PDB file of C-alpha atoms and ligand atoms in Angstrom:
ATOM      1  CA  MET A 152      14.150  37.458 -14.039  1.00 39.00           C
ATOM      2  CA  THR A 153      12.115  34.542 -14.874  1.00 41.00           C
ATOM      3  CA  SER A 154      11.253  32.620 -12.234  1.00 46.00           C
ATOM      4  CA  GLU A 155       7.550  30.343 -12.876  1.00 49.00           C
ATOM      5  CA  LYS A 156       6.579  34.006  -9.718  1.00 50.00           C
ATOM      6  CA  SER A 157       7.219  36.548 -12.758  1.00 56.00           C
ATOM      7  CA  ILE A 158       4.993  35.672 -14.536  1.00 91.00           C
ATOM      8  CA  LEU A 159       2.289  33.606 -13.074  1.00 97.00           C
ATOM      9  CA  PRO A 160      -1.250  35.364 -12.979  1.00 98.00           C
ATOM     10  CA  ARG A 161      -2.197  36.441  -9.107  1.00 98.00           C
ATOM     11  CA  HIS A 162      -5.504  36.458  -9.351  1.00 98.00           C
ATOM     12  CA  VAL A 163      -7.168  33.877 -12.202  1.00 98.00           C
ATOM     13  CA  ALA A 164     -11.041  33.832 -13.121  1.00 99.00           C
ATOM     14  CA  VAL A 165     -12.858  31.139 -14.566  1.00 99.00           C
ATOM     15  CA  ILE A 166     -15.891  31.185 -16.262  1.00 99.00           C
ATOM     16  CA  MET A 167     -17.446  27.610 -15.756  1.00 99.00           C
ATOM     17  CA  ASP A 168     -19.143  26.935 -19.019  1.00 99.00           C
ATOM     18  CA  GLY A 169     -20.389  23.811 -20.445  1.00 98.00           C
ATOM     19  CA  ASN A 170     -22.166  21.425 -17.923  1.00 98.00           C
ATOM     20  CA  GLY A 171     -24.872  20.531 -19.985  1.00 98.00           C
ATOM     21  CA  ARG A 172     -23.833  20.737 -23.137  1.00 98.00           C
ATOM     22  CA  TRP A 173     -21.586  18.075 -21.345  1.00 98.00           C
ATOM     23  CA  ALA A 174     -24.809  16.077 -19.885  1.00 98.00           C
ATOM     24  CA  ARG A 175     -26.448  15.988 -23.108  1.00 98.00           C
ATOM     25  CA  ALA A 176     -23.571  14.419 -24.733  1.00 98.00           C
ATOM     26  CA  ARG A 177     -24.124  11.569 -22.232  1.00 98.00           C
ATOM     27  CA  GLN A 178     -28.241  11.835 -22.828  1.00 98.00           C
ATOM     28  CA  LYS A 179     -27.688  12.813 -18.645  1.00 98.00           C
ATOM     29  CA  PRO A 180     -29.534  15.352 -17.565  1.00 98.00           C
ATOM     30  CA  ARG A 181     -28.644  18.555 -17.011  1.00 98.00           C
ATOM     31  CA  HIS A 182     -27.877  18.693 -12.825  1.00 98.00           C
ATOM     32  CA  ALA A 183     -26.061  15.848 -14.038  1.00 98.00           C
ATOM     33  CA  GLY A 184     -24.149  17.912 -15.354  1.00 98.00           C
ATOM     34  CA  HIS A 185     -23.391  20.842 -12.814  1.00 98.00           C
ATOM     35  CA  ARG A 186     -22.759  17.512 -10.151  1.00 98.00           C
ATOM     36  CA  ALA A 187     -19.493  16.487 -12.769  1.00 98.00           C
ATOM     37  CA  GLY A 188     -18.462  19.761 -12.784  1.00 98.00           C
ATOM     38  CA  VAL A 189     -17.765  19.884  -8.701  1.00 98.00           C
ATOM     39  CA  LYS A 190     -15.119  17.630  -9.229  1.00 98.00           C
ATOM     40  CA  SER A 191     -13.193  19.644 -11.305  1.00 98.00           C
ATOM     41  CA  VAL A 192     -13.685  22.870  -9.041  1.00 98.00           C
ATOM     42  CA  ARG A 193     -11.955  20.430  -6.569  1.00 98.00           C
ATOM     43  CA  SER A 194      -9.507  20.000  -8.828  1.00 98.00           C
ATOM     44  CA  THR A 195      -9.242  23.823 -10.172  1.00 98.00           C
ATOM     45  CA  VAL A 196      -8.869  25.291  -6.290  1.00 98.00           C
ATOM     46  CA  GLU A 197      -6.187  22.213  -5.394  1.00 97.00           C
ATOM     47  CA  ALA A 198      -3.872  23.771  -8.481  1.00 98.00           C
ATOM     48  CA  ALA A 199      -4.796  27.751  -8.070  1.00 98.00           C
ATOM     49  CA  ALA A 200      -3.777  26.911  -4.650  1.00 97.00           C
ATOM     50  CA  ALA A 201      -1.090  24.594  -6.116  1.00 97.00           C
ATOM     51  CA  HIS A 202       0.885  27.239  -7.957  1.00 97.00           C
ATOM     52  CA  GLY A 203       0.640  30.373  -5.569  1.00 96.00           C
ATOM     53  CA  ILE A 204      -2.568  31.886  -6.626  1.00 98.00           C
ATOM     54  CA  GLU A 205      -3.444  34.408  -4.737  1.00 98.00           C
ATOM     55  CA  CYS A 206      -7.130  34.792  -5.509  1.00 98.00           C
ATOM     56  CA  LEU A 207      -9.457  32.245  -7.577  1.00 98.00           C
ATOM     57  CA  THR A 208     -12.710  33.472  -8.648  1.00 99.00           C
ATOM     58  CA  LEU A 209     -14.980  31.270  -9.769  1.00 99.00           C
ATOM     59  CA  PHE A 210     -18.254  32.349 -11.452  1.00 99.00           C
ATOM     60  CA  ALA A 211     -21.092  29.255 -10.130  1.00 98.00           C
ATOM     61  CA  PHE A 212     -24.311  31.053 -11.182  1.00 98.00           C
ATOM     62  CA  SER A 213     -25.342  35.099 -12.804  1.00 98.00           C
ATOM     63  CA  SER A 214     -27.917  36.991 -12.620  1.00 98.00           C
ATOM     64  CA  GLU A 215     -29.074  35.855 -15.573  1.00 98.00           C
ATOM     65  CA  ASN A 216     -28.964  32.246 -15.190  1.00 98.00           C
ATOM     66  CA  TRP A 217     -32.844  33.032 -12.646  1.00 98.00           C
ATOM     67  CA  GLY A 218     -34.025  33.016 -15.682  1.00 98.00           C
ATOM     68  CA  ARG A 219     -33.779  29.348 -16.468  1.00 98.00           C
ATOM     69  CA  PRO A 220     -36.133  26.522 -15.973  1.00 98.00           C
ATOM     70  CA  ALA A 221     -37.044  26.750 -11.880  1.00 98.00           C
ATOM     71  CA  GLU A 222     -36.712  22.576 -11.142  1.00 98.00           C
ATOM     72  CA  GLU A 223     -32.546  23.052 -12.628  1.00 98.00           C
ATOM     73  CA  VAL A 224     -32.426  26.718 -10.658  1.00 98.00           C
ATOM     74  CA  SER A 225     -33.407  24.479  -7.141  1.00 97.00           C
ATOM     75  CA  SER A 226     -30.982  21.688  -8.361  1.00 98.00           C
ATOM     76  CA  LEU A 227     -28.187  23.956  -8.945  1.00 98.00           C
ATOM     77  CA  MET A 228     -29.000  25.789  -5.325  1.00 98.00           C
ATOM     78  CA  SER A 229     -29.512  22.352  -3.825  1.00 98.00           C
ATOM     79  CA  LEU A 230     -25.787  21.468  -5.197  1.00 98.00           C
ATOM     80  CA  PHE A 231     -24.604  24.428  -3.815  1.00 98.00           C
ATOM     81  CA  VAL A 232     -25.775  23.212  -0.043  1.00 98.00           C
ATOM     82  CA  GLU A 233     -24.184  20.339  -0.778  1.00 98.00           C
ATOM     83  CA  ALA A 234     -21.097  21.530  -2.116  1.00 97.00           C
ATOM     84  CA  LEU A 235     -20.852  23.585   0.921  1.00 97.00           C
ATOM     85  CA  ARG A 236     -21.383  20.971   3.457  1.00 97.00           C
ATOM     86  CA  ARG A 237     -18.657  18.829   1.849  1.00 97.00           C
ATOM     87  CA  GLU A 238     -16.255  20.979   0.978  1.00 97.00           C
ATOM     88  CA  VAL A 239     -15.232  23.406   3.480  1.00 98.00           C
ATOM     89  CA  ALA A 240     -13.513  21.577   6.186  1.00 98.00           C
ATOM     90  CA  GLU A 241     -11.233  20.808   3.447  1.00 97.00           C
ATOM     91  CA  LEU A 242     -10.825  24.807   2.155  1.00 98.00           C
ATOM     92  CA  HIS A 243     -10.419  25.607   6.419  1.00 98.00           C
ATOM     93  CA  ARG A 244      -7.629  22.668   6.139  1.00 97.00           C
ATOM     94  CA  ASN A 245      -5.693  23.369   2.773  1.00 97.00           C
ATOM     95  CA  ASN A 246      -6.272  27.347   4.418  1.00 98.00           C
ATOM     96  CA  VAL A 247      -8.457  28.651   1.609  1.00 98.00           C
ATOM     97  CA  ARG A 248     -10.414  31.903   2.407  1.00 98.00           C
ATOM     98  CA  LEU A 249     -13.619  31.236   1.184  1.00 98.00           C
ATOM     99  CA  ARG A 250     -15.780  33.976  -0.158  1.00 98.00           C
ATOM    100  CA  PHE A 251     -19.459  34.155  -1.314  1.00 98.00           C
ATOM    101  CA  ILE A 252     -20.124  37.277  -4.129  1.00 98.00           C
ATOM    102  CA  GLY A 253     -23.047  38.359  -5.039  1.00 98.00           C
ATOM    103  CA  ALA A 254     -26.607  39.482  -4.715  1.00 98.00           C
ATOM    104  CA  ARG A 255     -26.812  36.908  -2.163  1.00 98.00           C
ATOM    105  CA  GLU A 256     -30.063  38.411  -0.542  1.00 97.00           C
ATOM    106  CA  GLU A 257     -32.132  36.888  -3.078  1.00 98.00           C
ATOM    107  CA  LEU A 258     -30.994  33.341  -1.936  1.00 98.00           C
ATOM    108  CA  ASN A 259     -32.759  31.370   0.110  1.00 96.00           C
ATOM    109  CA  PRO A 260     -31.889  31.986   3.879  1.00 97.00           C
ATOM    110  CA  GLY A 261     -30.252  28.957   4.386  1.00 96.00           C
ATOM    111  CA  LEU A 262     -28.183  29.071   2.044  1.00 98.00           C
ATOM    112  CA  VAL A 263     -26.801  31.822   3.527  1.00 98.00           C
ATOM    113  CA  LYS A 264     -26.662  30.565   6.445  1.00 97.00           C
ATOM    114  CA  LYS A 265     -24.200  28.290   5.247  1.00 97.00           C
ATOM    115  CA  ILE A 266     -22.587  30.547   2.787  1.00 98.00           C
ATOM    116  CA  GLU A 267     -22.332  32.911   6.876  1.00 98.00           C
ATOM    117  CA  ILE A 268     -21.470  29.873   8.191  1.00 98.00           C
ATOM    118  CA  ALA A 269     -17.952  28.813   6.010  1.00 98.00           C
ATOM    119  CA  GLU A 270     -17.028  32.699   5.887  1.00 98.00           C
ATOM    120  CA  GLU A 271     -16.148  33.274   8.904  1.00 98.00           C
ATOM    121  CA  LYS A 272     -14.687  29.511   9.312  1.00 98.00           C
ATOM    122  CA  THR A 273     -12.610  30.897   6.726  1.00 98.00           C
ATOM    123  CA  ARG A 274     -11.991  34.318   7.172  1.00 97.00           C
ATOM    124  CA  ARG A 275      -8.633  33.815   9.521  1.00 98.00           C
ATOM    125  CA  ASN A 276      -7.213  31.524   6.802  1.00 98.00           C
ATOM    126  CA  THR A 277      -3.960  32.945   4.792  1.00 97.00           C
ATOM    127  CA  GLY A 278      -3.804  31.110   2.165  1.00 97.00           C
ATOM    128  CA  LEU A 279      -6.018  31.439  -1.436  1.00 98.00           C
ATOM    129  CA  TYR A 280      -8.617  33.556  -1.640  1.00 98.00           C
ATOM    130  CA  LEU A 281     -11.563  31.767  -2.946  1.00 98.00           C
ATOM    131  CA  ASN A 282     -14.359  34.043  -4.502  1.00 98.00           C
ATOM    132  CA  VAL A 283     -17.288  32.108  -5.765  1.00 98.00           C
ATOM    133  CA  ALA A 284     -19.291  34.567  -7.501  1.00 99.00           C
ATOM    134  CA  VAL A 285     -23.570  32.868  -7.164  1.00 98.00           C
ATOM    135  CA  ALA A 286     -26.456  35.529  -8.290  1.00 98.00           C
ATOM    136  CA  TYR A 287     -23.803  37.566  -9.144  1.00 99.00           C
ATOM    137  CA  GLY A 288     -23.790  39.725 -12.775  1.00 98.00           C
ATOM    138  CA  GLY A 289     -21.102  42.952 -13.272  1.00 98.00           C
ATOM    139  CA  ARG A 290     -23.405  44.920 -13.963  1.00 98.00           C
ATOM    140  CA  TRP A 291     -25.191  44.948 -10.695  1.00 98.00           C
ATOM    141  CA  ASP A 292     -21.947  45.186  -8.889  1.00 98.00           C
ATOM    142  CA  ILE A 293     -21.027  48.752 -10.830  1.00 98.00           C
ATOM    143  CA  LEU A 294     -24.988  49.857  -9.937  1.00 98.00           C
ATOM    144  CA  ASN A 295     -24.263  48.557  -6.638  1.00 98.00           C
ATOM    145  CA  ALA A 296     -20.668  49.964  -5.977  1.00 98.00           C
ATOM    146  CA  THR A 297     -23.020  53.645  -8.091  1.00 98.00           C
ATOM    147  CA  LYS A 298     -25.496  53.556  -5.487  1.00 98.00           C
ATOM    148  CA  GLN A 299     -23.078  53.415  -2.549  1.00 98.00           C
ATOM    149  CA  LEU A 300     -21.032  55.929  -4.237  1.00 98.00           C
ATOM    150  CA  ALA A 301     -24.154  58.182  -4.721  1.00 98.00           C
ATOM    151  CA  ALA A 302     -25.549  57.716  -0.883  1.00 98.00           C
ATOM    152  CA  GLU A 303     -22.153  59.681   0.625  1.00 98.00           C
ATOM    153  CA  VAL A 304     -22.638  62.115  -2.422  1.00 98.00           C
ATOM    154  CA  ALA A 305     -25.965  62.854  -0.686  1.00 98.00           C
ATOM    155  CA  ASN A 306     -25.365  62.357   3.284  1.00 98.00           C
ATOM    156  CA  GLY A 307     -22.433  65.375   1.983  1.00 98.00           C
ATOM    157  CA  ASP A 308     -19.584  63.384   2.792  1.00 98.00           C
ATOM    158  CA  LEU A 309     -18.581  62.894  -0.880  1.00 98.00           C
ATOM    159  CA  GLN A 310     -18.120  65.702  -3.366  1.00 98.00           C
ATOM    160  CA  VAL A 311     -18.932  64.477  -7.259  1.00 98.00           C
ATOM    161  CA  ASP A 312     -14.754  65.368  -8.376  1.00 98.00           C
ATOM    162  CA  ASP A 313     -13.063  62.812  -5.761  1.00 98.00           C
ATOM    163  CA  ILE A 314     -15.306  60.182  -7.346  1.00 98.00           C
ATOM    164  CA  ASP A 315     -12.338  58.153  -9.523  1.00 98.00           C
ATOM    165  CA  GLU A 316     -11.568  55.019 -10.517  1.00 98.00           C
ATOM    166  CA  ALA A 317     -10.038  53.778  -7.304  1.00 98.00           C
ATOM    167  CA  LEU A 318     -13.082  54.932  -5.706  1.00 98.00           C
ATOM    168  CA  VAL A 319     -14.940  52.713  -7.893  1.00 98.00           C
ATOM    169  CA  SER A 320     -13.507  49.929  -7.224  1.00 98.00           C
ATOM    170  CA  ALA A 321     -12.946  50.614  -3.793  1.00 98.00           C
ATOM    171  CA  LYS A 322     -16.810  49.448  -3.872  1.00 98.00           C
ATOM    172  CA  LEU A 323     -16.681  46.406  -6.392  1.00 98.00           C
ATOM    173  CA  GLN A 324     -17.246  42.898  -4.673  1.00 98.00           C
ATOM    174  CA  LEU A 325     -13.499  42.262  -5.339  1.00 98.00           C
ATOM    175  CA  ALA A 326     -11.827  45.059  -3.826  1.00 97.00           C
ATOM    176  CA  ASP A 327      -9.252  43.187  -2.556  1.00 94.00           C
ATOM    177  CA  CYS A 328      -8.181  41.371  -4.757  1.00 97.00           C
ATOM    178  CA  PRO A 329      -6.133  42.147  -7.485  1.00 97.00           C
ATOM    179  CA  GLU A 330      -7.960  42.430 -10.616  1.00 98.00           C
ATOM    180  CA  PRO A 331      -7.677  39.255 -12.662  1.00 98.00           C
ATOM    181  CA  ASP A 332      -4.662  38.453 -14.856  1.00 98.00           C
ATOM    182  CA  LEU A 333      -5.874  35.843 -16.753  1.00 98.00           C
ATOM    183  CA  LEU A 334     -10.071  34.610 -17.030  1.00 98.00           C
ATOM    184  CA  ILE A 335     -11.045  31.647 -18.787  1.00 99.00           C
ATOM    185  CA  ARG A 336     -13.617  30.186 -20.176  1.00 99.00           C
ATOM    186  CA  THR A 337     -14.769  26.622 -20.930  1.00 99.00           C
ATOM    187  CA  GLY A 338     -17.408  25.560 -22.977  1.00 98.00           C
ATOM    188  CA  GLY A 339     -16.042  27.162 -26.056  1.00 98.00           C
ATOM    189  CA  GLU A 340     -18.271  30.567 -26.282  1.00 98.00           C
ATOM    190  CA  GLN A 341     -15.590  33.189 -26.194  1.00 98.00           C
ATOM    191  CA  ARG A 342     -18.507  35.503 -24.363  1.00 98.00           C
ATOM    192  CA  ILE A 343     -18.060  37.753 -20.815  1.00 98.00           C
ATOM    193  CA  SER A 344     -21.426  36.969 -19.680  1.00 98.00           C
ATOM    194  CA  ASN A 345     -21.649  40.066 -17.432  1.00 98.00           C
ATOM    195  CA  PHE A 346     -19.159  38.013 -14.888  1.00 98.00           C
ATOM    196  CA  LEU A 347     -16.787  41.101 -13.881  1.00 98.00           C
ATOM    197  CA  LEU A 348     -17.497  44.118 -16.050  1.00 98.00           C
ATOM    198  CA  TRP A 349     -15.152  46.135 -14.445  1.00 98.00           C
ATOM    199  CA  ASN A 350     -12.611  43.916 -13.219  1.00 98.00           C
ATOM    200  CA  LEU A 351     -11.761  42.283 -16.411  1.00 98.00           C
ATOM    201  CA  ALA A 352     -10.665  45.839 -18.256  1.00 98.00           C
ATOM    202  CA  TYR A 353      -7.119  43.970 -18.792  1.00 97.00           C
ATOM    203  CA  ALA A 354      -7.315  40.642 -18.385  1.00 98.00           C
ATOM    204  CA  GLU A 355      -5.541  37.989 -20.428  1.00 98.00           C
ATOM    205  CA  LEU A 356      -8.397  35.528 -21.538  1.00 98.00           C
ATOM    206  CA  TRP A 357      -7.849  32.292 -23.136  1.00 98.00           C
ATOM    207  CA  PHE A 358     -10.647  30.327 -24.385  1.00 98.00           C
ATOM    208  CA  THR A 359     -11.749  26.458 -24.815  1.00 98.00           C
ATOM    209  CA  ASP A 360     -13.712  23.928 -25.920  1.00 98.00           C
ATOM    210  CA  VAL A 361     -13.315  21.656 -23.703  1.00 98.00           C
ATOM    211  CA  PHE A 362     -16.979  21.569 -21.410  1.00 99.00           C
ATOM    212  CA  TRP A 363     -16.103  22.204 -17.516  1.00 99.00           C
ATOM    213  CA  PRO A 364     -16.717  18.798 -16.022  1.00 98.00           C
ATOM    214  CA  GLU A 365     -13.354  17.692 -18.289  1.00 98.00           C
ATOM    215  CA  PHE A 366     -11.939  20.137 -16.838  1.00 98.00           C
ATOM    216  CA  ASP A 367      -8.821  19.343 -15.397  1.00 98.00           C
ATOM    217  CA  ALA A 368      -5.202  20.271 -13.584  1.00 98.00           C
ATOM    218  CA  LYS A 369      -3.200  20.210 -17.368  1.00 98.00           C
ATOM    219  CA  GLN A 370      -5.795  22.768 -18.306  1.00 98.00           C
ATOM    220  CA  PHE A 371      -5.618  24.674 -16.182  1.00 98.00           C
ATOM    221  CA  ASP A 372      -1.879  24.398 -16.580  1.00 98.00           C
ATOM    222  CA  LEU A 373      -2.491  25.256 -20.307  1.00 98.00           C
ATOM    223  CA  ALA A 374      -3.885  28.497 -19.444  1.00 98.00           C
ATOM    224  CA  LEU A 375      -1.350  29.703 -17.457  1.00 98.00           C
ATOM    225  CA  GLU A 376       1.139  28.694 -20.125  1.00 97.00           C
ATOM    226  CA  TYR A 377      -1.109  30.785 -22.701  1.00 98.00           C
ATOM    227  CA  PHE A 378      -0.512  34.182 -19.716  1.00 98.00           C
ATOM    228  CA  ALA A 379       2.754  33.204 -19.459  1.00 97.00           C
ATOM    229  CA  ARG A 380       3.684  34.184 -23.550  1.00 95.00           C
ATOM    230  CA  LYS A 381       1.851  37.013 -22.835  1.00 95.00           C
ATOM    231  CA  GLN A 382       3.129  40.347 -23.245  1.00 94.00           C
ATOM    232  CA  ARG A 383       0.836  43.130 -20.403  1.00 93.00           C
ATOM    233  CA  ARG A 384       1.074  46.640 -22.351  1.00 95.00           C
ATOM    234  CA  TYR A 385      -2.310  48.110 -20.579  1.00 94.00           C
ATOM    235  CA  GLY A 386      -2.477  50.884 -24.464  1.00 95.00           C
ATOM    236  CA  HIS A 387       2.116  51.312 -23.855  1.00 94.00           C
ATOM    237  CA  THR A 388       3.988  49.990 -26.803  1.00 95.00           C
ATOM    238  CA  GLY A 389       5.484  46.257 -26.811  1.00 94.00           C
ATOM    239  CA  GLU A 390       9.710  48.532 -26.577  1.00 94.00           C
ATOM    240  CA  GLN A 391       8.228  50.667 -23.890  1.00 92.00           C
ATOM    241  CA  ILE A 392       7.411  48.120 -22.113  1.00 92.00           C
ATOM    242  CA  GLY A 393      10.621  45.613 -22.918  1.00 88.00           C
ATOM    243  CA  ALA A 394      12.356  48.494 -21.842  1.00 85.00           C
ATOM    244  CA  ALA A 395      10.831  48.269 -18.618  1.00 74.00           C
ATOM    245  CA  GLY A 396      11.001  44.747 -18.050  1.00 54.00           C
ATOM    246  CA  CYS A 397      13.517  42.547 -16.481  1.00 45.00           C
TER     247      CYS A 397
HETATM  248  C1  IPE B 419     -22.254  26.608 -16.463  1.00 50.64           C
HETATM  249  O1  IPE B 419     -22.865  25.177 -17.559  1.00 50.64           O
HETATM  250  C2  IPE B 419     -23.046  25.877 -15.491  1.00 50.64           C
HETATM  251  C3  IPE B 419     -23.752  27.795 -14.923  1.00 50.64           C
HETATM  252  C4  IPE B 419     -23.872  28.406 -15.529  1.00 50.64           C
HETATM  253  C5  IPE B 419     -24.789  27.279 -13.932  1.00 50.64           C
HETATM  254  P1  IPE B 419     -24.645  25.371 -18.258  1.00 50.64           P
HETATM  255  O2  IPE B 419     -25.546  25.090 -18.094  1.00 50.64           O
HETATM  256  O3  IPE B 419     -23.912  26.458 -18.978  1.00 50.64           O
HETATM  257  O4  IPE B 419     -24.199  24.561 -19.382  1.00 50.64           O
HETATM  258  P2  IPE B 419     -24.230  24.784 -20.836  1.00 50.64           P
HETATM  259  O5  IPE B 419     -23.641  25.843 -21.781  1.00 50.64           O
HETATM  260  O6  IPE B 419     -25.803  24.597 -20.999  1.00 50.64           O
HETATM  261  O7  IPE B 419     -23.548  23.833 -21.524  1.00 50.64           O
HETATM  262  C1  IPE B 420     -22.304  32.070 -17.972  1.00 50.64           C
HETATM  263  O1  IPE B 420     -22.491  30.710 -18.373  1.00 50.64           O
HETATM  264  C2  IPE B 420     -22.303  32.247 -16.445  1.00 50.64           C
HETATM  265  C3  IPE B 420     -21.648  30.956 -15.845  1.00 50.64           C
HETATM  266  C4  IPE B 420     -20.688  29.928 -15.846  1.00 50.64           C
HETATM  267  C5  IPE B 420     -22.235  30.593 -13.925  1.00 50.64           C
HETATM  268  P1  IPE B 420     -23.779  31.110 -19.738  1.00 50.64           P
HETATM  269  O2  IPE B 420     -23.681  29.885 -19.681  1.00 50.64           O
HETATM  270  O3  IPE B 420     -24.819  31.413 -18.663  1.00 50.64           O
HETATM  271  O4  IPE B 420     -23.391  32.226 -20.552  1.00 50.64           O
HETATM  272  P2  IPE B 420     -24.818  32.200 -22.019  1.00 50.64           P
HETATM  273  O5  IPE B 420     -26.347  32.761 -21.497  1.00 50.64           O
HETATM  274  O6  IPE B 420     -24.272  31.443 -22.162  1.00 50.64           O
HETATM  275  O7  IPE B 420     -23.975  33.805 -22.991  1.00 50.64           O
HETATM  276 MG1   MG B 421     -23.593  27.647 -20.904  1.00 50.64          MG
END
């Protein structure tokens, strides 16, 4: 089978990096870069939906990004509120299920309210799962899952010996999405920066020097082409995969 469907990732995760450097190269303030990045989010969501990808997870703000200057953090939070106000109706029209992952208790209550309204509005849609990671860290996610399992053990609802990988996965933020098949990172750095540490175990990694505000559907297609050329072996030999493949 060589249909596009068979070589498409089911889940694409994206580290949207390079907004600040994009702005600096244009003598603009960093927040102008973040603002310019919203257009790329729109094109990426449209491209993913057009290809029939099931899940798209976008890293918008990490646990560590709280350490940035207060003024940058607050302009990012305002941008999230504004983007929700502007984009949710269109996402809903396009049948997208919007969800946020991360430590939402760390966010301003006004933003949390908007997130909850957007999630509720789009909950019954049947198209693309769009997960936006805000105040998210891969370590936080694993720690959170561990605490839930520990609580079940403490209550007597779970035996330590019954804890397995599937149970840990089930407590993670993205429990109901398949693991990301493809990770895209823009902005030239080749690192994970505490994104989906558990889930990315066997993702294909695609890096581009393009800054996030310049990322578009054409770039997305390049990443998909790269993915389509990969043989995913999961620890097996190429011959084993070739023999089983079709
Ligand atoms: C990514 O762009 C957006 C966030 C991390 C919020 P950056 O702001 O990290 O841009 P660079 O890496 O400084 O260019
Ligand atoms: C990763 O980018 C986080 C997001 C894109 C939201 P960073 O710019 O924070 O990553 P580092 O600091 O370069 O590793
Ligand atoms: Mg960065």
